[in-house]
Amino acid sequence: MRKPEASGKNNVNNSNKFRKGLWSPEEDDKLMNYMLNNGQGCWSDVARNAGLQRCGKSCRLRWINYLRPDLKRGAFSPQEEEMIIHLHSLLGNRWSQIAARLPGRTDNEIKNFWNSTIKKRLKNLQSSNASPNTSDSSSEPSKDVMGGLMSTMQEQGIFSMNMDPSLSSSSSLATSMKAMILNTMMDPLLPMLDYDHGLNMYGGASGYESITAPPCMAQVGVLNSGDHGFYGEGIFEGINVEIPPLESVSCMEENAKTQNIQENNTDKYSYSSPVNSLYHKNCNITSNNKTDNIAADQMGNLWHGSEELKVGEWDLEELMKDVSAFPFLDFQ
DNA sequence: AACCAGGACAACCGCGTCCCC
DNA sequence: AGGGGACGCGGTTGTCCTGGT
């Protein structure tokens, strides 16, 4: 823990009377006592009523990131690391969404962890895999490059993949999902993947935000908070996979409790079974158009053999609970 | 022992969204 | 409808710590 006094910037900004910089133990006590006694209200009122010379924003940040009683302090466990990597592969830099699924952890904490530890790890990976061929700035990575990266990631324990051997080379879905995972994990380290430049906001009423992957890859989109319906949407070979909002997680948990999801989770090398355990009844797959029949059929087989490609919502929470069931990931 | 570089983490900043008037 | 304040989020910066030289 840093000593606030030593920062040299523990001063009051005269221009707006608000104190900035590190928090002193006394300030922490004031805020903690106030919050415990009065609960959360308007943050500017909290700052004023607690007798703090801080702006409300600063108080909010201090409470959320440091003082909250339910915070889990200390290093991330390997399980948490794996979860973060996995969630990031699904959600991208939506730290608050990731934090919401990691009890006791804050978005700031996860963001810092990602930017320091995990990015560094991936960077090392990249350099260890660097070859003249990989420097090509083409938007489509070669299969060799991807295969090499995947292998190295597996070797180094970033994650491992369990795939049905019969699908490992031929399934376009498998390729898309591998690409999606790689794409999000390597961002922004692999210019060839051009993940950042693919970001694109649709704005407007829908608030739809899309992360556009290179042509060969999947697309993942996430709705902004406050929107209704589904949380996000991934397009696997022309098939939309919609992710429900976190708010519906509890509801989905209830659904999961009433179902025997274990029955679908018996064979790691089975392509359909683990997926079923993840998405089971709540999956929501929407075919982009009628011409997607081949891919749709593929997905139909994956998702409980659904004939109509709209079979509920993506059970992200179940996915979090049992990441090992993910067809390509084995966080063990 | 002193210095330096890199890592870790706390905090700030700017912007978008929401909500109330 | 739209203006303004509050809030929340993601990116960035600042500061201290630690290990290497």
XYZ file of C-alpha atoms (C1' of nucleotides) in Angstrom:
374
model
C 0.000 0.000 0.000
C 1.273 3.346 -0.990
C 1.652 6.151 1.482
C -0.467 9.061 0.289
C 1.778 11.583 1.952
C 4.705 10.427 -0.095
C 3.041 11.138 -3.382
C 3.786 14.809 -3.208
C 0.557 15.494 -5.039
C -1.784 15.078 -2.157
C -2.996 18.588 -2.498
C -6.149 20.533 -2.853
C -6.850 21.932 -6.222
C -7.676 25.526 -5.415
C -9.357 26.114 -8.710
C -12.231 23.794 -7.858
C -11.736 23.113 -4.133
C -11.567 19.398 -4.740
C -8.718 17.366 -3.460
C -6.952 15.079 -5.913
C -4.417 12.328 -5.774
C -4.065 9.436 -3.413
C -6.524 8.930 -0.628
C -5.371 9.205 2.974
C -6.475 6.652 5.592
C -8.563 9.391 7.192
C -10.416 10.029 3.976
C -10.950 6.331 3.559
C -12.405 6.117 7.050
C -14.745 9.004 6.409
C -16.007 7.549 3.186
C -16.254 4.037 4.557
C -18.181 5.155 7.629
C -20.503 7.285 5.586
C -21.232 4.572 3.087
C -21.803 1.949 5.740
C -24.150 4.200 7.668
C -25.997 5.865 4.848
C -25.571 3.710 1.825
C -25.028 4.889 -1.676
C -26.776 8.016 -2.803
C -25.874 10.895 -5.037
C -22.117 10.831 -5.087
C -21.684 14.559 -4.883
C -23.836 14.470 -1.755
C -21.763 11.623 -0.388
C -18.620 13.652 -0.841
C -20.165 16.692 0.823
C -21.930 14.920 3.660
C -18.989 12.721 4.506
C -16.873 15.802 4.953
C -14.555 15.005 2.097
C -12.910 17.554 -0.126
C -13.310 15.242 -3.044
C -15.534 15.293 -6.056
C -18.294 12.738 -6.156
C -16.643 10.958 -8.996
C -13.508 10.426 -6.983
C -15.522 9.084 -4.051
C -17.382 6.700 -6.272
C -14.164 5.384 -7.742
C -12.550 4.970 -4.344
C -15.543 3.110 -2.994
C -15.988 0.851 -5.978
C -12.352 0.040 -6.525
C -11.009 -0.043 -3.013
C -13.338 0.341 -0.055
C -16.280 -1.855 -0.941
C -16.531 -4.564 1.736
C -17.179 -7.329 -0.754
C -13.942 -6.747 -2.607
C -11.565 -9.615 -2.917
C -8.021 -8.385 -2.428
C -4.857 -10.040 -3.555
C -3.561 -11.708 -6.641
C -5.765 -13.312 -9.198
C -6.066 -17.040 -8.891
C -5.245 -19.178 -11.921
C -8.933 -19.861 -12.254
C -9.676 -16.171 -12.289
C -6.962 -15.596 -14.867
C -8.439 -18.233 -17.096
C -11.871 -16.797 -16.620
C -10.664 -13.332 -17.548
C -8.988 -14.590 -20.681
C -12.049 -16.500 -21.638
C -14.416 -13.655 -20.891
C -12.218 -11.245 -22.765
C -12.349 -13.537 -25.753
C -16.109 -13.230 -25.591
C -16.614 -9.665 -24.487
C -13.527 -7.767 -25.527
C -12.486 -4.768 -23.448
C -15.788 -4.564 -21.634
C -14.168 -4.620 -18.266
C -17.268 -3.853 -16.304
C -19.037 -6.778 -17.938
C -16.124 -9.033 -17.151
C -15.928 -7.746 -13.591
C -19.621 -8.356 -13.127
C -18.940 -12.027 -13.641
C -15.981 -12.184 -11.298
C -17.264 -11.651 -7.762
C -15.134 -9.359 -5.664
C -13.138 -8.027 -8.573
C -13.391 -4.584 -10.095
C -13.233 -3.527 -13.676
C -10.195 -1.403 -12.922
C -8.405 -4.316 -11.339
C -9.144 -6.592 -14.248
C -8.214 -3.946 -16.753
C -4.880 -3.368 -15.049
C -4.263 -7.056 -14.828
C -5.009 -7.517 -18.477
C -2.926 -4.589 -19.621
C 0.075 -5.572 -17.582
C 0.207 -9.298 -17.102
C -1.815 -10.891 -19.840
C -0.883 -8.525 -22.633
C 2.725 -9.029 -21.757
C 2.251 -12.760 -21.874
C 0.639 -12.554 -25.260
C 3.319 -10.235 -26.478
C 5.943 -12.745 -25.500
C 3.944 -15.345 -27.300
C 3.828 -13.229 -30.382
C 7.551 -12.634 -30.398
C 8.236 -16.301 -29.839
C 6.107 -17.038 -32.852
C 7.432 -14.232 -34.983
C 8.575 -15.242 -38.405
C 9.057 -13.330 -41.656
C 5.803 -14.708 -42.957
C 3.793 -13.416 -40.065
C 4.735 -9.823 -40.612
C 2.426 -9.655 -43.554
C -0.145 -6.979 -42.917
C -2.785 -8.836 -44.839
C -6.105 -8.826 -43.084
C -6.383 -12.568 -43.242
C -3.955 -14.574 -41.155
C -2.694 -17.753 -42.659
C -3.865 -20.996 -41.211
C -0.261 -21.874 -40.476
C 0.164 -18.779 -38.385
C -3.017 -19.413 -36.513
C -2.208 -23.015 -36.001
C 1.207 -22.108 -34.714
C -0.174 -19.556 -32.326
C -2.794 -21.895 -31.068
C -0.233 -24.594 -30.507
C 2.060 -22.272 -28.657
C -0.757 -20.945 -26.565
C -1.664 -24.446 -25.655
C 1.918 -25.300 -24.866
C 2.276 -22.275 -22.683
C -0.947 -22.908 -20.905
C -2.768 -19.845 -22.129
C -5.472 -22.246 -23.036
C -5.898 -25.593 -24.607
C -8.317 -26.886 -27.089
C -10.217 -30.067 -27.239
C -11.749 -30.713 -30.550
C -13.381 -33.495 -32.337
C -10.584 -34.694 -34.615
C -12.987 -35.099 -37.436
C -13.851 -31.442 -37.214
C -10.498 -29.965 -36.465
C -9.526 -29.408 -40.041
C -12.772 -29.233 -41.875
C -15.255 -27.376 -39.767
C -15.689 -23.833 -40.839
C -17.408 -23.178 -37.576
C -14.418 -24.439 -35.716
C -12.210 -22.183 -37.785
C -14.414 -19.224 -37.116
C -14.467 -19.770 -33.402
C -10.750 -20.351 -33.258
C -10.303 -17.166 -35.184
C -12.620 -15.268 -32.920
C -10.781 -16.412 -29.846
C -7.428 -15.663 -31.372
C -8.607 -12.369 -32.693
C -9.775 -11.107 -29.364
C -6.896 -12.567 -27.423
C -4.218 -11.152 -29.627
C -5.698 -7.735 -29.919
C -4.007 -5.353 -30.420
C -0.819 -7.237 -30.770
C -1.310 -8.662 -34.165
C -1.765 -5.949 -36.748
C -2.690 -8.567 -39.272
C -5.840 -9.258 -37.358
C -6.773 -5.607 -37.521
C -9.142 -5.943 -34.635
C -9.003 -2.332 -33.597
C -9.671 -1.011 -37.026
C -12.605 -3.282 -37.322
C -14.314 -1.620 -34.411
C -17.229 0.240 -35.595
C -20.118 1.945 -33.929
C -23.506 1.889 -35.453
C -24.832 4.325 -32.905
C -28.347 5.568 -33.277
C -31.278 4.145 -31.491
C -30.083 0.615 -31.461
C -26.808 1.384 -29.791
C -25.405 -1.609 -31.537
C -21.678 -1.919 -31.319
C -19.912 -4.260 -33.618
C -16.444 -5.662 -33.582
C -15.728 -6.623 -37.102
C -13.248 -9.351 -37.631
C -11.375 -9.962 -40.830
C -13.398 -11.584 -43.568
C -12.508 -15.107 -42.653
C -13.455 -14.584 -39.064
C -16.347 -14.317 -36.801
C -17.952 -11.099 -35.772
C -18.836 -10.305 -32.241
C -21.110 -7.468 -31.318
C -22.320 -6.266 -27.986
C -25.246 -4.092 -27.251
C -24.717 -1.102 -25.109
C -26.215 -1.169 -21.673
C -29.747 -0.024 -21.556
C -30.712 -1.745 -24.718
C -33.286 -4.443 -24.639
C -33.400 -7.939 -25.890
C -30.078 -9.588 -26.231
C -26.770 -8.698 -24.846
C -24.576 -9.349 -27.773
C -24.297 -11.075 -31.022
C -21.688 -13.189 -32.653
C -21.828 -14.214 -36.241
C -20.379 -17.570 -36.976
C -20.326 -18.153 -40.667
C -23.387 -16.026 -41.126
C -25.149 -17.181 -38.027
C -25.912 -14.755 -35.277
C -25.308 -15.897 -31.743
C -27.041 -13.618 -29.342
C -25.798 -13.127 -25.815
C -28.408 -12.149 -23.254
C -27.815 -9.237 -20.903
C -26.277 -9.954 -17.550
C -29.529 -8.974 -15.901
C -31.094 -12.132 -17.211
C -28.388 -14.308 -15.769
C -30.229 -15.020 -12.568
C -33.216 -16.017 -14.573
C -31.048 -18.267 -16.640
C -29.520 -19.762 -13.547
C -32.980 -20.666 -12.458
C -33.542 -22.289 -15.787
C -30.323 -24.167 -15.465
C -31.275 -25.446 -12.071
C -34.407 -26.939 -13.467
C -32.545 -28.709 -16.165
C -30.171 -31.525 -16.075
C -27.417 -29.825 -17.915
C -24.951 -32.437 -16.907
C -26.473 -34.888 -19.314
C -24.995 -32.969 -22.168
C -21.579 -32.582 -20.715
C -20.100 -35.990 -20.818
C -17.761 -36.053 -23.756
C -15.145 -33.407 -24.265
C -14.336 -34.674 -27.684
C -17.891 -34.602 -28.763
C -18.611 -31.506 -30.746
C -22.207 -31.147 -29.817
C -22.388 -32.240 -26.235
C -20.313 -29.535 -24.553
C -21.995 -26.895 -26.568
C -25.318 -28.131 -25.464
C -24.266 -27.842 -21.879
C -23.311 -24.259 -22.496
C -26.153 -23.078 -24.537
C -28.758 -25.716 -23.837
C -32.206 -24.299 -23.785
C -31.217 -20.681 -23.654
C -29.256 -20.444 -26.824
C -30.473 -17.996 -29.366
C -29.181 -18.549 -32.795
C -30.540 -16.587 -35.648
C -29.687 -17.312 -39.197
C -28.588 -14.190 -41.000
C -30.469 -15.140 -44.090
C -32.021 -18.057 -45.820
C -28.891 -18.814 -47.759
C -27.051 -19.841 -44.655
C -28.561 -23.252 -44.647
C -25.325 -25.156 -44.602
C -23.901 -23.248 -41.725
C -27.270 -23.152 -40.114
C -27.532 -26.872 -40.317
C -24.160 -27.095 -38.721
C -25.285 -24.884 -35.904
C -28.574 -26.662 -35.699
C -26.711 -29.811 -34.942
C -24.677 -28.035 -32.347
C -27.546 -26.426 -30.605
C -29.723 -29.334 -29.688
C -30.490 -30.067 -33.267
C -32.752 -27.101 -33.404
C -34.685 -26.962 -36.609
C -35.687 -23.423 -36.169
C -32.546 -21.454 -35.538
C -33.905 -19.420 -32.725
C -33.813 -21.465 -29.629
C -33.543 -19.200 -26.660
C -30.654 -17.268 -25.256
C -26.979 -17.778 -24.854
C -26.407 -19.005 -21.344
C -23.294 -17.057 -20.643
C -23.473 -17.767 -16.967
C -23.486 -21.456 -17.561
C -20.594 -20.931 -19.864
C -18.770 -19.191 -17.062
C -19.592 -21.939 -14.644
C -18.224 -24.624 -16.820
C -15.701 -23.217 -19.224
C -14.222 -26.644 -19.669
C -17.307 -27.562 -21.561
C -16.527 -25.052 -24.234
C -15.767 -27.075 -27.324
C -12.427 -25.430 -27.956
C -11.281 -24.424 -24.567
C -10.091 -26.433 -21.689
C -9.084 -24.288 -18.769
C -7.757 -26.933 -16.511
C 24.742 1.808 -2.113
C 22.967 4.155 -5.950
C 20.717 4.234 -10.070
C 17.536 2.761 -13.511
C 13.902 0.293 -15.969
C 9.897 -2.100 -15.894
C 5.868 -3.724 -13.367
C 1.818 -3.086 -10.586
C -1.793 -0.550 -9.294
C -4.383 3.628 -7.883
C -6.448 7.480 -9.642
C -7.754 10.780 -13.189
C -9.847 12.192 -17.590
C -12.958 12.403 -21.329
C -16.880 10.838 -23.338
C -21.331 8.585 -23.846
C -25.648 7.568 -21.659
C -29.354 8.142 -18.582
C -32.616 10.647 -16.106
C -34.982 14.461 -14.363
C -36.835 18.955 -14.876
C -38.007 18.367 -26.988
C -33.848 19.567 -25.075
C -30.718 21.127 -21.542
C -28.020 19.976 -17.669
C -26.332 17.184 -13.968
C -25.003 12.613 -12.418
C -23.266 8.331 -13.398
C -20.607 4.651 -15.572
C -17.121 3.038 -18.552
C -12.752 2.540 -20.925
C -8.382 4.619 -21.811
C -4.554 6.854 -19.943
C -1.457 8.759 -16.645
C 1.014 9.031 -12.359
C 3.343 7.077 -8.537
C 5.479 3.695 -5.838
C 7.780 -0.768 -5.640
C 11.048 -4.133 -6.920
C 14.635 -6.397 -9.124
C 18.723 -6.008 -11.903
C 23.105 -3.860 -12.802
